[in-house]
PDB file of C-alpha atoms and ligand atoms in Angstrom:
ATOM      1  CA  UNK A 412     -71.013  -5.803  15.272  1.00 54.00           C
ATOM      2  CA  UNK A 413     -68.853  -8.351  16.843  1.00 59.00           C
ATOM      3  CA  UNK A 414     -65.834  -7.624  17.951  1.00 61.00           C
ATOM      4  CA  UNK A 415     -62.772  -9.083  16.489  1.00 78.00           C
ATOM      5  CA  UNK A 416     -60.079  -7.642  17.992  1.00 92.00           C
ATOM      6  CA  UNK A 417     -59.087  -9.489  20.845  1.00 96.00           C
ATOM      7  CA  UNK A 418     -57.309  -7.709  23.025  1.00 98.00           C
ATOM      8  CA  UNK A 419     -55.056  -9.094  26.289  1.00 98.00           C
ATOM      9  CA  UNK A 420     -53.854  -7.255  28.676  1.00 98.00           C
ATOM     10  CA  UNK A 421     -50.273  -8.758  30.037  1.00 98.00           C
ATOM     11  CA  UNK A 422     -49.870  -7.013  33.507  1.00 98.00           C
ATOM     12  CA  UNK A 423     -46.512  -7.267  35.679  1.00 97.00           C
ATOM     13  CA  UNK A 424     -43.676  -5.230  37.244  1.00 96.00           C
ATOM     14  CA  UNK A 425     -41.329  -6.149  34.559  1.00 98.00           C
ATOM     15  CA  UNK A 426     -38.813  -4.427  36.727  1.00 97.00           C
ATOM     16  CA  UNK A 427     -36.726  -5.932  34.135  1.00 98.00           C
ATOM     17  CA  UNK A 428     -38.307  -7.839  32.143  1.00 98.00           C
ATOM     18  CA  UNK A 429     -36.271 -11.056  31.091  1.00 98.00           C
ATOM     19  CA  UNK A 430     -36.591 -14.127  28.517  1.00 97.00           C
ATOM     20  CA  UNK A 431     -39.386 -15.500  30.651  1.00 97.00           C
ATOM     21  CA  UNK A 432     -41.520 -12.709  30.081  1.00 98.00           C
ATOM     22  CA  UNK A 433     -40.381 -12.843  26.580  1.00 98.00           C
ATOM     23  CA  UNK A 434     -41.772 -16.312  26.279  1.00 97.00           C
ATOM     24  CA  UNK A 435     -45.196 -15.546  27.570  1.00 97.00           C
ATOM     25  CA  UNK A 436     -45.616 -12.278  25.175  1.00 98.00           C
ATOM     26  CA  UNK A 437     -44.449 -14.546  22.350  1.00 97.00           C
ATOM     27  CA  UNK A 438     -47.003 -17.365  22.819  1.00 97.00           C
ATOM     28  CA  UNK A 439     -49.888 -15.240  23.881  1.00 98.00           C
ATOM     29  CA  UNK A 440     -48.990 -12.769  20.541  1.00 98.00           C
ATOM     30  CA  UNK A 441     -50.321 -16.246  18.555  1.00 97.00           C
ATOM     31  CA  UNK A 442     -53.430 -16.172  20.617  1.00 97.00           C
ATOM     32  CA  UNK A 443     -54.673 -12.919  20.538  1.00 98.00           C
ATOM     33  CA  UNK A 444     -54.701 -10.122  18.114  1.00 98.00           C
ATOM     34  CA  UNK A 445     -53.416  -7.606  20.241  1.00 98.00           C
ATOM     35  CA  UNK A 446     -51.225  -8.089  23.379  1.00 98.00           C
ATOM     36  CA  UNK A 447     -50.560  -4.571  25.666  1.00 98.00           C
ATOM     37  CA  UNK A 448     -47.591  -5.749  27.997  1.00 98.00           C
ATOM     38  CA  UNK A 449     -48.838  -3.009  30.751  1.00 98.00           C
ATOM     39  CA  UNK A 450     -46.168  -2.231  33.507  1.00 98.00           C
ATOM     40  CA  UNK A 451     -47.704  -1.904  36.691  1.00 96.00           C
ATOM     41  CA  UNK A 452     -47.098   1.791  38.603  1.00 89.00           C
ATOM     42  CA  UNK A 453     -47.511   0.342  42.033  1.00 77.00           C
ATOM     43  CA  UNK A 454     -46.293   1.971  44.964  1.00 72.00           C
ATOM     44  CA  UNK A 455     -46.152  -0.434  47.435  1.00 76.00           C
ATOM     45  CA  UNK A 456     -42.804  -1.843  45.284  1.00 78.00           C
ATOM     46  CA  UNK A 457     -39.982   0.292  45.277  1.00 90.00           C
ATOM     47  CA  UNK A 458     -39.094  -0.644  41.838  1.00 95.00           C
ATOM     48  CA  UNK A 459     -35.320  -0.377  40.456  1.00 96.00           C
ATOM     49  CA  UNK A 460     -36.124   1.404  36.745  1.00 97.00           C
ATOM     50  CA  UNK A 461     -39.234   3.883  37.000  1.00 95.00           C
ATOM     51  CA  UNK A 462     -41.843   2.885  34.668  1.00 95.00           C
ATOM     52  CA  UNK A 463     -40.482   5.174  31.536  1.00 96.00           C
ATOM     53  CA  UNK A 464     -37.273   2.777  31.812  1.00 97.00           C
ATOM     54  CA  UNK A 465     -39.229  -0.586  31.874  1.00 98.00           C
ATOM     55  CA  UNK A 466     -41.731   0.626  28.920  1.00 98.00           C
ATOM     56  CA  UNK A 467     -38.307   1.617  26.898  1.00 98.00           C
ATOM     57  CA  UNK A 468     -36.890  -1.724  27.360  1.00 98.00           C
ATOM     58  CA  UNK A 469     -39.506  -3.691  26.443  1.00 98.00           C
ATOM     59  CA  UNK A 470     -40.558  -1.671  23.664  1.00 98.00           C
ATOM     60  CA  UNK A 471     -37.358  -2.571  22.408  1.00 98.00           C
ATOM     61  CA  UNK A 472     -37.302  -6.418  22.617  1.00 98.00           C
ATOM     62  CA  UNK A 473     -40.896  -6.737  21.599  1.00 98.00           C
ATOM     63  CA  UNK A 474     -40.858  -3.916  18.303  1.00 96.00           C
ATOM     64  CA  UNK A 475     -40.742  -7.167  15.873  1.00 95.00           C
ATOM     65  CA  UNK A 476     -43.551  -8.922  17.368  1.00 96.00           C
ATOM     66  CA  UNK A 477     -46.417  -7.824  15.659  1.00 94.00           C
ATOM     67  CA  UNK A 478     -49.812  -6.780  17.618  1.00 97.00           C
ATOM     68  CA  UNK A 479     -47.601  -6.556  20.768  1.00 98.00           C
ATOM     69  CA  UNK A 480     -48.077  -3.210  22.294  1.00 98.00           C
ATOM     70  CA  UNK A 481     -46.363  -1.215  25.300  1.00 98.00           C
ATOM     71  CA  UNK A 482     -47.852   0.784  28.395  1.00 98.00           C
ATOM     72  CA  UNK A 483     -48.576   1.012  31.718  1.00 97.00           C
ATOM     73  CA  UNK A 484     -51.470   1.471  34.176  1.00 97.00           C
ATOM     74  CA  UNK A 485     -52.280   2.288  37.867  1.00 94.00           C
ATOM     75  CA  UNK A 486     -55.469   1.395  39.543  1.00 94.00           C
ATOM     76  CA  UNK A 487     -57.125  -1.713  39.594  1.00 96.00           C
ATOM     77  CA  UNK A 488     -56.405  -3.800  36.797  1.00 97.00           C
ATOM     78  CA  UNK A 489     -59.911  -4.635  36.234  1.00 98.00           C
ATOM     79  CA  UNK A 490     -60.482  -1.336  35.038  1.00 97.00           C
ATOM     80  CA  UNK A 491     -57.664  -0.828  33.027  1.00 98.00           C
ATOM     81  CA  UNK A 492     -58.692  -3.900  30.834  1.00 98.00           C
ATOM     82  CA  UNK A 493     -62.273  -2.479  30.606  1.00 97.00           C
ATOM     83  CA  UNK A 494     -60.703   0.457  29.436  1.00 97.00           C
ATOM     84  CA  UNK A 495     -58.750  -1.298  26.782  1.00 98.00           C
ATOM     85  CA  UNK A 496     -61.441  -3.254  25.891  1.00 97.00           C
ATOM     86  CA  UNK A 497     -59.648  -6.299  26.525  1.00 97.00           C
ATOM     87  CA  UNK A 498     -61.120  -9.962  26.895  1.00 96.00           C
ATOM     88  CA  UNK A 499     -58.385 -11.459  28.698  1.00 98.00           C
ATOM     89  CA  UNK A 500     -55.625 -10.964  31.374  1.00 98.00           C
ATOM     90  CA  UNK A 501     -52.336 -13.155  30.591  1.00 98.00           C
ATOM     91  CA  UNK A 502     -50.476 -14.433  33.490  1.00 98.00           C
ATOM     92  CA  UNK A 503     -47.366 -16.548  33.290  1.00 97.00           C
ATOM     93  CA  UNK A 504     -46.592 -19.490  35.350  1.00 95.00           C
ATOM     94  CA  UNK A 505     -43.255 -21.004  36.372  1.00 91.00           C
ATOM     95  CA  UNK A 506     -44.108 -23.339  38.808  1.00 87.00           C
ATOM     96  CA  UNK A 507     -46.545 -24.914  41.308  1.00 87.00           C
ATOM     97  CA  UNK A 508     -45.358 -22.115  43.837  1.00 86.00           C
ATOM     98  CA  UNK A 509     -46.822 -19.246  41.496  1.00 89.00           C
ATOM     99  CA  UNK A 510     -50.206 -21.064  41.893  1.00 92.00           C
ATOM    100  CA  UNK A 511     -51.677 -20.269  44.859  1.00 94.00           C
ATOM    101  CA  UNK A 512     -51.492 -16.293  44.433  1.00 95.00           C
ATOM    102  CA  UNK A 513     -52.035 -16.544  40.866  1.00 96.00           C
ATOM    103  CA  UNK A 514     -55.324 -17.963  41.506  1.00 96.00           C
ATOM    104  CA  UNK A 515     -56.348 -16.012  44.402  1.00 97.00           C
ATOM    105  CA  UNK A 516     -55.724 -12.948  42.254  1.00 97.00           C
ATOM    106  CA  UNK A 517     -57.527 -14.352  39.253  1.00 98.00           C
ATOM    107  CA  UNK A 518     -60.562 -14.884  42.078  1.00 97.00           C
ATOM    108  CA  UNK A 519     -60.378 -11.329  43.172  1.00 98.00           C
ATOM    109  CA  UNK A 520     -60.138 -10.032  39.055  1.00 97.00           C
ATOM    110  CA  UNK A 521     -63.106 -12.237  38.682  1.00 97.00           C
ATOM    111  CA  UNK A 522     -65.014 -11.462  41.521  1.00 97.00           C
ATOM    112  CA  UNK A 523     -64.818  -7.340  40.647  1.00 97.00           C
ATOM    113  CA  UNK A 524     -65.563  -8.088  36.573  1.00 96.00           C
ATOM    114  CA  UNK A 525     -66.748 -11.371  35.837  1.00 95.00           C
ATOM    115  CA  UNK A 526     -66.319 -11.147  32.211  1.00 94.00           C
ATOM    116  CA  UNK A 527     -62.445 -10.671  32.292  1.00 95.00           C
ATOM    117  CA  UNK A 528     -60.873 -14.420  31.564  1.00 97.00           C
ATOM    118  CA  UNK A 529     -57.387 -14.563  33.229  1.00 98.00           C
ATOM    119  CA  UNK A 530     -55.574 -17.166  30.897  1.00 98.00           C
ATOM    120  CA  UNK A 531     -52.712 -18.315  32.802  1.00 97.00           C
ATOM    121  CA  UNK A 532     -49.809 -19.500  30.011  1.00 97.00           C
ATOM    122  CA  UNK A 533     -46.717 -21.598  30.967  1.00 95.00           C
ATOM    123  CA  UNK A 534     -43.337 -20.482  30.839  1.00 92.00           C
ATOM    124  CA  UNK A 535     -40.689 -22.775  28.698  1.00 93.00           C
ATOM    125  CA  UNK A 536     -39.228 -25.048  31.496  1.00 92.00           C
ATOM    126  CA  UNK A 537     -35.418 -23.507  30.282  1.00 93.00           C
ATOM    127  CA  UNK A 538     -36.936 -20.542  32.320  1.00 93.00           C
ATOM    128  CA  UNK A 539     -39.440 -22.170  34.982  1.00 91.00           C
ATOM    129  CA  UNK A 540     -36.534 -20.603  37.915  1.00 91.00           C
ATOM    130  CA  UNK A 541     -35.776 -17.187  36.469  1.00 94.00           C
ATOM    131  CA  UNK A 542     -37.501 -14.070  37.878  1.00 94.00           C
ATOM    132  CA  UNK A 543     -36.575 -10.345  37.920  1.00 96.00           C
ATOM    133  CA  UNK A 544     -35.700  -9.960  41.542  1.00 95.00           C
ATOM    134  CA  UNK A 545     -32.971 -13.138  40.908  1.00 95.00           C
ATOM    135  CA  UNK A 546     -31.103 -11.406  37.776  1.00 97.00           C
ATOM    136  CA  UNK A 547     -30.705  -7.845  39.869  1.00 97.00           C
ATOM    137  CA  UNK A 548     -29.397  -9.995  42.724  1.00 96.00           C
ATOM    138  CA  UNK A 549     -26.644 -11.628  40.553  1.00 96.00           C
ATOM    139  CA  UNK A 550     -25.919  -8.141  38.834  1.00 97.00           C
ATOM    140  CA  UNK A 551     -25.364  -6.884  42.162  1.00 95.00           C
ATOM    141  CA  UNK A 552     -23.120  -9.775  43.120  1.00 95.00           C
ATOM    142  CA  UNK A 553     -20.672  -9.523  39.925  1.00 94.00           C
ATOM    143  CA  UNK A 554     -22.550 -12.548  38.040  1.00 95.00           C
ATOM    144  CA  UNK A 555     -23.440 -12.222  34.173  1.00 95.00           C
ATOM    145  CA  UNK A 556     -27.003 -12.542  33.109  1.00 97.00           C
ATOM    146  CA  UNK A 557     -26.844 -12.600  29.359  1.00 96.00           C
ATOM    147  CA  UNK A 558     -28.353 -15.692  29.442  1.00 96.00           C
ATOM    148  CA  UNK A 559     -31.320 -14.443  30.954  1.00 97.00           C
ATOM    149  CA  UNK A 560     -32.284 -10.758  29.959  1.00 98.00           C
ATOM    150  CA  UNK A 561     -31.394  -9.330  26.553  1.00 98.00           C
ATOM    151  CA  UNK A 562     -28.234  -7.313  26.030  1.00 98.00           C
ATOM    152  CA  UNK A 563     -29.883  -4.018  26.323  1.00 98.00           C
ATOM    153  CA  UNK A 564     -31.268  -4.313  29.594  1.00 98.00           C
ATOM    154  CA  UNK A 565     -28.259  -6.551  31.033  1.00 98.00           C
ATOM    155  CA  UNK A 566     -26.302  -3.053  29.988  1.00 97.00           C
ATOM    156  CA  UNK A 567     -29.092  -0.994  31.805  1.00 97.00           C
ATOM    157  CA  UNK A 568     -28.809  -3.242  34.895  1.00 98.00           C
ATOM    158  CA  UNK A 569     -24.968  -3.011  35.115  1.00 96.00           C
ATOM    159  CA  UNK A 570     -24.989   0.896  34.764  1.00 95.00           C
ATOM    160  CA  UNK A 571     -27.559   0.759  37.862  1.00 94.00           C
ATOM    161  CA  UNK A 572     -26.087  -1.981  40.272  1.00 95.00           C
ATOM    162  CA  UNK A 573     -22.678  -1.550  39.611  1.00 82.00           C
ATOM    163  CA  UNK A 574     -21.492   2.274  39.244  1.00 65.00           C
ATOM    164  CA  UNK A 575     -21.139   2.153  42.895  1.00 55.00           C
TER     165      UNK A 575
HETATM  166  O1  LIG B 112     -45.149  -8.854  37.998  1.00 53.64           O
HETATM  167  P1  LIG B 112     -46.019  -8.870  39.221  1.00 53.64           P
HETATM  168  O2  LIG B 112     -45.443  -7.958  40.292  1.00 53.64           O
HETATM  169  O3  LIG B 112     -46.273 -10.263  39.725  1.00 53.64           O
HETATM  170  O4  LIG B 112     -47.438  -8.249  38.777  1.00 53.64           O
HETATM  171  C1  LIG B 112     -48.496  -8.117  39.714  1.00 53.64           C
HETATM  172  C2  LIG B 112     -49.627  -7.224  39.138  1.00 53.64           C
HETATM  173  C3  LIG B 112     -49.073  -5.905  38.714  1.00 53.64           C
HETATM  174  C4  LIG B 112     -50.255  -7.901  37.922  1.00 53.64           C
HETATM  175  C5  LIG B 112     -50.711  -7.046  40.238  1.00 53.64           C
HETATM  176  O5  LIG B 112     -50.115  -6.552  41.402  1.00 53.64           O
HETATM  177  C6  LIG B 112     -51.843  -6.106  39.794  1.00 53.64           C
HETATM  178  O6  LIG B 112     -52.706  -6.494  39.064  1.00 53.64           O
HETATM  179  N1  LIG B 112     -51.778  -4.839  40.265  1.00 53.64           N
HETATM  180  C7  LIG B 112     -52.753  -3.843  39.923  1.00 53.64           C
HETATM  181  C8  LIG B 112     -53.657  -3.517  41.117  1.00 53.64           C
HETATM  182  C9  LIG B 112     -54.797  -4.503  41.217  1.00 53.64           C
HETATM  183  O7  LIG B 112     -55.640  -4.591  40.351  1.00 53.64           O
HETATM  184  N2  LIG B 112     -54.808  -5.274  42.319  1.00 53.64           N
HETATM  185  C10 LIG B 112     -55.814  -6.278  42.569  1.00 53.64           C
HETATM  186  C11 LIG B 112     -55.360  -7.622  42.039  1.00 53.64           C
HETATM  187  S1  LIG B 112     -55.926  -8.886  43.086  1.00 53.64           S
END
């Protein structure tokens, strides 16, 4: 029987996520049935919130989005979708900089399953210069993000950068 659940994976550090991510989970939610925003456990980043704290924060700014679920993986990513049963991978892009490792990791994805489709969606331009590493830099540095991350996870950034 076919299949009509179609399932995307939405990989990424999300360490936190902001409204860029937000975008992407909100356009590819009208594309697929199900979207699993899947933080990635990798070691090589030293990450500021373990993956518990990023789950809990998204969980929280995507609970009325409907078919958008919450997890996390480690491994390849390949065979996390296959274990999901996913078709797709989402990937955002912001600008013509993302490109060039976007693609080469699409490639790679590709090479190791060739039926996984990496659909690569673009971010609103209002957004095109935000990333995670930015907003914990101008925590650090006094500066409000509120126009960037929710108010939840601006809270959870201030408790971390600035009780020292
Ligand atoms: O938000 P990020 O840090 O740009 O996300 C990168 C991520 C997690 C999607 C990527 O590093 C990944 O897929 N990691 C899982 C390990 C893997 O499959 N690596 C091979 C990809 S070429």
């Amino acid at each position: 029987m076919p299949n009509h659940n179609k399932i995307a994976i939405y990989p990424g550090s999300f360490d936190p996520i902001t409204f860029g991510h937000l975008d992407i989970i909100r356009r590819a939610s009208l594309l697929f049935d199900t979207v699993i925003v899947s933080v990635a456990r990798n070691r090589q980043k030293k990450p500021l919130f373990d993956e518990h704290e990023r789950e809990e924060m998204i969980r929280r700014c995507v609970s009325d989005l409907p078919g958008v679920e919450v997890d996390s993986f480690h491994g390849l990513l390949v065979d996390y979708a296959r274990q999901k049963g996913a078709a797709a991978v989402i990937r955002g892009l912001r600008a013509v900089s993302d490109f060039e490792y976007e693609f080469q990791m699409a490639l790679v994805n590709r090479k190791i399953d060739e039926n996984l489709i990496t659909v690569f969606l673009m971010t609103h331009d209002k957004y095109s210069y935000l990333n995670s590493t930015i907003v914990k830099e101008l925590v650090s540095l006094g500066g409000d993000v509120g126009c960037f991350v929710p108010t939840h996870v601006k809270e959870r950034l201030n408790e971390k950068l600035r009780k020292k």
